Amino acid sequence: MTYSTEFFHRVEGDLFIEQVPLSTIANEFGTPCYVYSRAALDSVWQRYDRAFGQRRHQVHYAVKANGNLAVLNTLARLGSGFDIVSGGELARVLAAGGEARKIVFSGVGKSAAELDAALRAGIGVFNLESPDEMERLNQVAGGLGLRARVAIRVNPDVDAHTHPYISTGLNENKFGVPMTEALALYRRAASLPNLEVTGVACHIGSQLTDLAPFEDAMARVMALVTALAADGITLSHIDAGGGLGIRYKDETPPSIEDYVAVLCRAIPDTYEICIEPGRSICGAAGVLLSKVEYLKTTPARRFAICDAAMTELIRPALYEAWHDVQTVSAEAAQQPEHRYEIVGPVCESGDFLASDRPLRLREGSLLAIMCAGAYGYAMASNYNARPRPPEVLVDGNAVHLARPRERIEDLFATERLLPDDPK
Ligand code: LLP
C-alpha cells in the first residue's frame, strides 16, 4: 500500500478520496482528471507548521509543484508563504490570496521585468543566485525608489559520493553561488544602496529520503553565517529550501517532524527558519484518474492504452519515476490478472505511465495513478494537441471543480492564419 490511507481508502472495494468515490468524479468530469484532497494539503502543511513549535519560522510552499489557484488558496488560508520562480507564479500567488510579504523569489534567471513586478508587489525576499543578478536587482530597485530584501542562495556542494542522488547542491549544477564566493558577494550586497541583506538560502535537491545531506548542508551554511557575522554582516533568516521526499513505492523518507528537528538543531534560535517544501505538501494529496481505452496484446507485451499520457504526467517518461497504479472500482476483481505496460496515446515510445504492473483490467477500467499531486499538472503539456485535464479539489464530501478541462478550441484560439497571398 503506497497511498495515504487517511485520505484515500476503499469502501467495499471502491477507491475513495476523502468521502467521495473516485468513480463519481470520473463520471462527472470525465477522464483524464486530476483530483486533490484538501484535507491532505491541510494536514501536511499543519504538520510542518506545528513541528517548529515556538521557533520563529515560515513555510513557503514551492508553487512550482502545483500552482492551481485552489491549491494555493487552500494553503494561503492556513497562513502559508510561497516560493516562486517566475512572474507567472507571482501572479498566481497574488490571485490566490497569498500575501506578498510572505513570498520568496528563487531561480537562476529572473528577468528585469520579473524583478520589477516582484518589487512593486512588495515580496518578502529575493534569493539571489549570481553576482550579475544582484547588480541587476540593485538597479531595478533603485529605479523604483525601493530597497529589496535579499538572501544569497549558496551552493553547499554536498558530497556526491555520500549522497549520489542529490542534484542541485553540487558545484557542477547551475544553482546558487559557490561557498567560496559567498563572503565576497555578501560584502558587495551590503555595499549596494538598494539592497538590504536579510538572509541566506540553499536548496540541495528534491525527493531526498535521508536526513544526512540536509545536516551536511546546514552545517556548511551555518559556518558561512558565522563567518559573515564576524565580518559584521548579520542575517535574520536561514532558508533551508525544500526537498523532503515522499513515499512513491518503497522509499522511507524521514518524517516531517524529524526533518524539522534537524533544522532546529542546526540553526540557532536567533534566526528565523524558512523552508520551501513542494512535493511533500501536495504530492501524496493528488491522483490522476484515467480510463483504459484498449487492451492490446503483442507477442512481447500486454499494453493497457489509457486516456492519460506523458502529456498529463511526464514524470515516468522524463525521470523513469515510479507511480503506483490502482484500479478504482471493486468490479476489477472479476478480471484476470496480467502484467501490463500502462501507456498513453501519445506518439512516442517513451510515453508510458507505468511498466510491468500486475493489474486486473478490462476496456473501460478506471485507474488512479497515485501520488501525482506534485509536478503532475504543473508539467502537463498540449503535445499532440491534447487539451489539458480538469483539476478537482475534494473537501470532505464536497467536490470543487478547480479548473475545467481545456477545450480543443482553447488550444489554438490565439493562433493566426497567414494573411491572404497577394493576387
Ligand atoms: N526550492 C527550490 C529553490 C527548488 O528548486 C525546489 C524544487 C523546491 C524548493 C521544492 O522542492 P521539493 O520540496 O518539491 O522537492 N520536476 C521534478 C522535481 C523538480 C524540483 C525542482 N526544484 C520531479 O517531478 O521530480
Coordinates of C-alpha atoms and ligand atoms in Angstrom, one line a residue:
M1 CA 0.0 0.0 0.0
T2 CA 1.7 3.2 -1.1
Y3 CA -1.1 5.7 -0.8
S4 CA -2.1 7.5 2.4
T5 CA -5.0 5.5 3.9
E6 CA -6.0 8.7 5.8
F7 CA -7.2 10.5 2.7
F8 CA -7.6 7.6 0.2
H9 CA -9.3 4.4 1.3
R10 CA -11.6 1.7 0.0
V11 CA -15.2 1.1 0.8
E12 CA -16.4 -2.3 -0.4
G13 CA -13.6 -2.3 -2.8
D14 CA -14.2 1.1 -4.4
L15 CA -11.4 3.7 -4.0
F16 CA -12.5 7.0 -2.3
I17 CA -10.8 10.3 -1.9
E18 CA -11.9 11.7 1.5
Q19 CA -15.7 10.9 1.4
V20 CA -16.1 10.8 -2.4
P21 CA -15.8 7.7 -4.6
L22 CA -13.2 8.5 -7.4
S23 CA -15.6 6.8 -9.9
T24 CA -18.1 9.5 -9.1
I25 CA -15.6 12.2 -10.0
A26 CA -14.6 10.3 -13.2
N27 CA -18.3 10.1 -14.2
E28 CA -18.9 13.8 -13.5
F29 CA -15.8 15.3 -15.0
G30 CA -14.6 12.6 -17.4
T31 CA -11.0 11.3 -17.6
P32 CA -8.1 12.0 -17.6
C33 CA -8.7 14.2 -14.5
Y34 CA -6.5 15.3 -11.5
V35 CA -8.1 15.1 -8.1
Y36 CA -6.7 16.6 -4.9
S37 CA -7.6 16.2 -1.2
R38 CA -7.9 19.4 0.7
A39 CA -7.6 17.6 4.0
A40 CA -4.3 16.1 2.8
L41 CA -2.9 19.5 1.9
D42 CA -4.1 21.0 5.2
S43 CA -2.7 18.1 7.2
V44 CA 0.8 18.2 5.8
W45 CA 1.1 21.9 5.9
Q46 CA 0.0 22.0 9.5
R47 CA 2.4 19.2 10.4
Y48 CA 5.3 21.4 9.1
D49 CA 4.0 24.4 10.9
R50 CA 3.4 22.6 14.2
A51 CA 6.8 20.8 14.1
F52 CA 8.6 24.1 14.6
G53 CA 6.8 24.7 17.9
Q54 CA 7.9 28.0 19.3
R55 CA 10.7 28.5 16.8
R56 CA 10.3 31.6 14.5
H57 CA 9.7 30.1 11.1
Q58 CA 7.8 30.4 7.8
V59 CA 6.7 27.7 5.5
H60 CA 7.0 28.9 1.9
Y61 CA 5.2 26.4 -0.3
A62 CA 7.1 25.8 -3.6
V63 CA 4.5 26.9 -6.2
K64 CA 6.2 25.0 -9.0
A65 CA 5.0 21.7 -7.6
N66 CA 1.3 22.5 -8.1
G67 CA 0.2 26.1 -8.9
N68 CA -3.5 25.6 -9.1
L69 CA -5.3 28.6 -7.6
A70 CA -7.5 26.4 -5.4
V71 CA -4.4 24.6 -4.0
L72 CA -2.6 27.9 -3.4
N73 CA -5.7 29.4 -1.8
T74 CA -6.0 26.4 0.5
L75 CA -2.5 27.0 1.7
A76 CA -2.8 30.8 1.8
R77 CA -5.8 30.3 4.2
L78 CA -3.5 28.4 6.5
G79 CA -1.1 31.3 6.5
S80 CA 1.4 29.8 4.1
G81 CA 4.1 31.8 2.4
F82 CA 5.1 30.9 -1.1
D83 CA 8.4 30.2 -3.0
I84 CA 8.1 31.4 -6.6
V85 CA 10.4 31.1 -9.6
S86 CA 8.7 33.3 -12.2
G87 CA 6.5 36.3 -12.8
G88 CA 3.7 33.9 -13.7
E89 CA 4.0 32.2 -10.3
L90 CA 4.0 35.6 -8.6
A91 CA 0.7 36.5 -10.4
R92 CA -0.8 33.1 -9.4
V93 CA 0.0 33.6 -5.7
L94 CA -1.4 37.1 -5.6
A95 CA -4.6 35.9 -7.5
A96 CA -5.0 33.1 -4.9
G97 CA -4.9 35.4 -2.0
G98 CA -1.3 34.9 -0.9
E99 CA 0.4 37.7 1.0
A100 CA 3.2 39.4 -1.0
R101 CA 5.4 39.8 2.1
K102 CA 5.4 36.1 2.6
I103 CA 6.8 35.4 -0.9
V104 CA 10.4 34.4 -1.6
F105 CA 11.6 34.6 -5.2
S106 CA 14.0 31.8 -6.2
G107 CA 15.5 30.9 -9.6
V108 CA 18.7 31.5 -11.6
G109 CA 17.2 33.6 -14.4
K110 CA 14.9 36.3 -13.1
S111 CA 14.3 38.8 -15.8
A112 CA 14.3 42.6 -15.2
A113 CA 10.6 42.6 -15.8
E114 CA 10.1 39.8 -13.2
L115 CA 12.3 41.7 -10.6
D116 CA 10.3 44.8 -11.3
A117 CA 6.9 43.1 -10.8
A118 CA 8.0 41.4 -7.6
L119 CA 9.4 44.7 -6.2
R120 CA 6.2 46.5 -7.0
A121 CA 4.2 43.7 -5.4
G122 CA 6.3 44.1 -2.2
I123 CA 7.5 40.5 -1.9
G124 CA 9.4 39.4 1.2
V125 CA 12.8 38.4 -0.2
F126 CA 14.8 37.7 -3.3
N127 CA 17.0 34.6 -3.3
L128 CA 19.9 35.8 -5.4
E129 CA 21.8 33.2 -7.5
S130 CA 24.6 35.2 -9.2
P131 CA 26.6 38.4 -9.0
D132 CA 25.0 39.8 -12.1
E133 CA 21.5 39.2 -10.8
M134 CA 22.5 41.1 -7.7
E135 CA 23.6 44.1 -9.7
R136 CA 20.5 44.0 -11.8
L137 CA 18.2 43.8 -8.8
N138 CA 20.0 46.8 -7.2
Q139 CA 19.5 48.7 -10.4
V140 CA 15.8 47.8 -10.8
A141 CA 15.1 48.6 -7.1
G142 CA 16.9 51.9 -7.4
G143 CA 14.8 52.8 -10.5
L144 CA 11.6 52.2 -8.4
G145 CA 13.0 54.0 -5.3
L146 CA 12.8 50.8 -3.3
R147 CA 15.1 48.7 -1.3
A148 CA 15.0 44.9 -2.0
R149 CA 15.4 42.4 0.8
V150 CA 17.9 39.7 -0.3
A151 CA 19.3 36.4 0.6
I152 CA 22.1 34.8 -1.3
R153 CA 21.4 31.2 -2.4
V154 CA 24.6 29.3 -1.7
N155 CA 25.6 26.0 -3.2
P156 CA 26.9 23.9 -0.3
D157 CA 28.4 21.3 -2.6
V158 CA 27.1 18.4 -0.6
D159 CA 29.3 15.4 -1.2
A160 CA 28.1 13.5 -4.3
H161 CA 29.7 10.2 -3.2
T162 CA 27.9 10.1 0.0
H163 CA 24.6 11.2 -1.4
P164 CA 24.7 10.5 -5.2
Y165 CA 21.0 11.3 -5.7
I166 CA 21.4 15.0 -4.9
S167 CA 21.2 17.0 -8.0
T168 CA 21.1 20.7 -7.2
G169 CA 23.6 21.2 -4.4
L170 CA 26.7 20.2 -6.2
N171 CA 29.3 22.6 -7.7
E172 CA 28.6 21.4 -11.2
N173 CA 25.0 22.5 -11.0
K174 CA 23.8 25.9 -12.3
F175 CA 22.2 26.7 -9.0
G176 CA 23.3 29.0 -6.2
V177 CA 26.7 30.7 -5.6
P178 CA 29.8 28.6 -4.6
M179 CA 30.5 28.8 -0.9
T180 CA 34.0 30.1 -1.7
E181 CA 32.5 33.2 -3.4
A182 CA 29.7 33.8 -0.9
L183 CA 31.6 36.1 1.5
A184 CA 32.8 38.5 -1.2
L185 CA 29.3 38.6 -2.7
Y186 CA 27.7 39.4 0.7
R187 CA 30.2 42.2 1.2
R188 CA 29.2 43.6 -2.2
A189 CA 25.5 43.2 -1.4
A190 CA 25.9 45.0 1.9
S191 CA 27.5 47.9 0.0
L192 CA 24.8 48.3 -2.6
P193 CA 22.3 51.1 -1.7
N194 CA 19.1 49.5 -2.9
L195 CA 19.6 46.1 -1.3
E196 CA 19.0 45.0 2.3
V197 CA 20.8 41.8 3.2
T198 CA 18.5 39.7 5.4
G199 CA 19.3 36.0 4.9
V200 CA 20.9 33.1 3.3
A201 CA 19.3 30.3 1.3
C202 CA 20.1 26.9 0.0
H203 CA 18.3 24.1 -1.7
I204 CA 20.2 20.9 -2.3
G205 CA 17.8 18.8 -4.3
S206 CA 14.4 17.1 -4.4
Q207 CA 12.9 13.8 -3.3
L208 CA 15.6 13.4 -0.6
T209 CA 14.9 10.3 1.6
D210 CA 17.7 10.7 4.0
L211 CA 18.5 13.4 6.6
A212 CA 22.2 13.3 6.3
P213 CA 22.5 15.7 3.2
F214 CA 20.3 18.2 5.0
E215 CA 22.5 18.0 8.1
D216 CA 25.7 18.4 6.0
A217 CA 24.3 21.4 4.1
M218 CA 23.0 23.1 7.2
A219 CA 26.4 22.7 8.9
R220 CA 28.1 24.4 5.9
V221 CA 25.5 27.2 5.7
M222 CA 25.9 27.9 9.4
A223 CA 29.7 28.0 9.0
L224 CA 29.2 30.7 6.4
V225 CA 26.7 32.6 8.7
T226 CA 29.3 32.6 11.5
A227 CA 31.9 33.9 9.1
L228 CA 29.5 36.7 7.9
A229 CA 28.7 37.7 11.5
A230 CA 32.5 38.0 12.2
D231 CA 32.6 40.3 9.2
G232 CA 29.8 42.5 10.5
I233 CA 27.1 41.1 8.3
T234 CA 24.3 39.7 10.5
L235 CA 21.4 37.8 9.0
S236 CA 17.9 37.4 10.3
H237 CA 16.7 34.3 8.4
I238 CA 18.0 31.0 7.1
D239 CA 16.1 29.4 4.2
A240 CA 16.8 25.7 4.0
G241 CA 14.9 25.2 0.8
G242 CA 12.7 22.2 0.0
G243 CA 13.4 18.7 -1.0
L244 CA 11.9 16.4 1.6
G245 CA 10.9 13.2 -0.3
I246 CA 7.7 11.2 -0.2
R247 CA 6.9 7.5 -0.5
Y248 CA 6.1 6.7 -4.1
K249 CA 6.9 3.0 -3.9
D250 CA 9.1 1.7 -1.0
E251 CA 11.1 4.8 -0.1
T252 CA 11.3 5.6 3.6
P253 CA 11.7 9.3 3.8
P254 CA 12.2 10.9 7.2
S255 CA 9.1 12.2 8.9
I256 CA 8.4 15.9 8.7
E257 CA 8.9 16.2 12.4
D258 CA 12.4 14.6 12.2
Y259 CA 13.3 16.8 9.3
V260 CA 12.3 19.9 11.1
A261 CA 14.1 18.8 14.2
V262 CA 17.3 18.6 12.2
L263 CA 16.9 22.2 11.0
C264 CA 16.0 23.4 14.5
R265 CA 19.1 21.7 15.9
A266 CA 21.4 23.1 13.2
I267 CA 20.1 26.7 13.3
P268 CA 20.4 28.8 16.4
D269 CA 17.3 30.3 18.0
T270 CA 18.2 33.8 16.9
Y271 CA 17.4 33.1 13.3
E272 CA 14.0 32.7 11.6
I273 CA 13.9 29.3 9.8
C274 CA 12.3 29.3 6.4
I275 CA 11.6 26.2 4.2
E276 CA 10.3 25.8 0.7
P277 CA 8.6 22.4 0.6
G278 CA 6.7 21.5 -2.6
R279 CA 6.4 17.8 -3.3
S280 CA 6.0 16.8 0.3
I281 CA 2.9 19.1 0.7
C282 CA 1.0 18.2 -2.4
G283 CA 2.5 15.0 -3.9
A284 CA 0.5 12.5 -1.9
A285 CA -2.6 14.7 -1.9
G286 CA -3.4 14.1 -5.6
V287 CA -4.2 11.3 -8.0
L288 CA -4.5 11.3 -11.8
L289 CA -7.6 9.4 -12.9
S290 CA -7.5 7.7 -16.3
K291 CA -9.6 5.2 -18.2
V292 CA -8.3 2.2 -20.1
E293 CA -9.2 2.7 -23.8
Y294 CA -7.9 -0.5 -25.1
L295 CA -6.1 -3.6 -24.0
K296 CA -3.6 -4.6 -26.7
T297 CA -1.5 -7.7 -26.7
T298 CA 1.6 -8.1 -28.8
P299 CA 3.9 -11.1 -28.9
A300 CA 6.2 -9.3 -26.4
R301 CA 3.8 -7.3 -24.1
R302 CA 0.4 -6.6 -22.8
F303 CA -0.4 -2.9 -23.1
A304 CA -3.2 -1.0 -21.3
I305 CA -3.6 2.0 -23.5
C306 CA -5.1 4.8 -21.3
D307 CA -6.6 8.2 -22.0
A308 CA -3.8 9.8 -19.8
A309 CA -0.3 10.1 -21.2
M310 CA 3.0 11.8 -20.7
T311 CA 1.1 15.0 -21.5
E312 CA -0.7 14.7 -18.2
L313 CA 2.1 13.1 -16.1
I314 CA 5.6 13.3 -17.6
R315 CA 7.5 12.1 -14.6
P316 CA 7.7 8.4 -15.7
A317 CA 8.9 9.4 -19.2
L318 CA 11.3 12.1 -18.0
Y319 CA 12.8 10.5 -14.9
E320 CA 11.7 6.9 -15.0
A321 CA 9.7 7.8 -12.0
W322 CA 7.5 5.1 -10.4
H323 CA 3.9 5.9 -9.5
D324 CA 1.6 3.3 -8.0
V325 CA -1.4 2.4 -10.2
Q326 CA -4.6 1.3 -8.6
T327 CA -7.9 0.1 -10.1
V328 CA -10.6 2.4 -8.9
S329 CA -13.7 0.1 -8.9
A330 CA -14.4 -3.1 -7.0
E331 CA -15.5 -4.9 -10.2
A332 CA -11.9 -5.0 -11.3
A333 CA -11.5 -8.1 -9.1
Q334 CA -13.5 -10.0 -11.7
Q335 CA -10.9 -9.6 -14.4
P336 CA -7.9 -11.9 -14.8
E337 CA -4.6 -10.5 -13.5
H338 CA -1.9 -9.8 -16.1
R339 CA 1.3 -7.8 -16.1
Y340 CA 0.6 -4.6 -18.1
E341 CA 2.5 -1.7 -19.6
I342 CA 0.4 1.3 -18.8
V343 CA 0.8 3.7 -21.7
G344 CA -0.9 6.7 -23.3
P345 CA -2.0 7.6 -26.8
V346 CA 0.9 10.0 -27.5
C347 CA 3.1 9.1 -30.4
E348 CA 6.4 8.5 -28.5
S349 CA 7.7 5.2 -27.3
G350 CA 8.7 7.0 -24.1
D351 CA 5.0 7.7 -23.5
F352 CA 4.4 5.4 -20.5
L353 CA 2.9 5.9 -17.1
A354 CA 4.0 2.6 -15.5
S355 CA 5.7 -0.6 -16.6
D356 CA 5.1 -4.3 -15.8
R357 CA 2.3 -3.8 -13.3
P358 CA 0.1 -6.8 -12.2
L359 CA -3.4 -5.5 -12.6
R360 CA -7.0 -6.7 -13.3
L361 CA -8.2 -4.7 -16.3
R362 CA -10.8 -4.6 -19.0
E363 CA -11.6 -2.0 -21.6
G364 CA -13.1 0.9 -19.7
S365 CA -11.4 0.2 -16.4
L366 CA -10.7 3.3 -14.3
L367 CA -7.2 3.7 -13.0
A368 CA -5.9 6.0 -10.3
I369 CA -2.2 7.0 -10.7
M370 CA -1.2 7.7 -7.1
C371 CA 1.0 10.5 -5.6
A372 CA 0.5 12.6 -8.7
G373 CA -0.3 15.9 -6.9
A374 CA 3.2 17.3 -7.3
Y375 CA 4.9 18.0 -10.7
G376 CA 1.9 16.4 -12.4
Y377 CA -0.4 19.0 -13.8
A378 CA 2.3 21.6 -13.3
M379 CA 4.4 19.8 -16.0
A380 CA 1.5 18.9 -18.3
S381 CA 1.6 19.9 -21.9
N382 CA -0.5 20.1 -25.0
Y383 CA 1.7 17.9 -27.1
N384 CA -0.2 16.0 -29.8
A385 CA -2.9 18.8 -29.5
R386 CA -4.2 17.3 -26.3
P387 CA -6.3 19.5 -24.1
R388 CA -5.1 19.5 -20.5
P389 CA -7.3 17.7 -18.0
P390 CA -9.5 19.2 -15.3
E391 CA -8.4 19.6 -11.7
V392 CA -10.8 18.8 -8.9
L393 CA -10.4 19.6 -5.2
V394 CA -12.3 17.4 -2.8
D395 CA -13.1 18.7 0.7
G396 CA -14.9 16.1 2.8
N397 CA -17.9 15.2 0.7
A398 CA -17.7 18.5 -1.3
V399 CA -16.3 18.4 -4.8
H400 CA -14.9 21.6 -6.3
L401 CA -14.0 21.9 -9.9
A402 CA -10.8 23.9 -9.5
R403 CA -10.1 24.1 -13.3
P404 CA -12.3 22.8 -16.1
R405 CA -10.9 20.6 -18.9
E406 CA -9.3 22.7 -21.6
R407 CA -11.4 22.8 -24.7
I408 CA -9.9 21.9 -28.1
E409 CA -10.8 25.3 -29.4
D410 CA -8.8 26.9 -26.5
L411 CA -5.7 25.3 -27.8
F412 CA -5.5 27.4 -30.9
A413 CA -7.8 30.3 -30.0
T414 CA -4.9 32.8 -30.1
E415 CA -3.2 31.4 -33.2
R416 CA -3.5 33.2 -36.6
L417 CA -3.8 32.0 -40.1
L418 CA -1.4 33.7 -42.6
P419 CA -2.7 36.8 -44.4
D420 CA -4.1 36.2 -47.9
D421 CA -1.5 35.6 -50.6
P422 CA -1.0 38.6 -52.9
K423 CA -3.1 38.2 -56.1
Ligands
LLP1 N1 13.1 25.4 -3.6 C1 13.8 25.4 -4.7 C2 14.8 26.5 -5.0 C3 13.6 24.4 -5.7 O1 14.4 24.4 -6.8 C4 12.6 23.4 -5.5 C5 12.4 22.4 -6.5 C6 11.9 23.5 -4.3 C7 12.1 24.5 -3.4 C8 10.9 22.4 -4.0 O2 11.4 21.2 -3.8 P1 10.5 19.9 -3.4 O3 10.1 20.2 -1.9 O4 9.3 19.9 -4.2 O5 11.4 18.8 -3.5 N2 10.0 18.0 -11.5 C9 10.8 17.2 -10.6 C10 11.2 18.0 -9.3 C11 11.9 19.3 -9.6 C12 12.3 20.1 -8.4 C13 12.8 21.4 -8.7 N3 13.1 22.3 -7.6 C14 10.0 16.0 -10.3 O6 8.9 15.8 -10.8 O7 10.5 15.1 -9.5

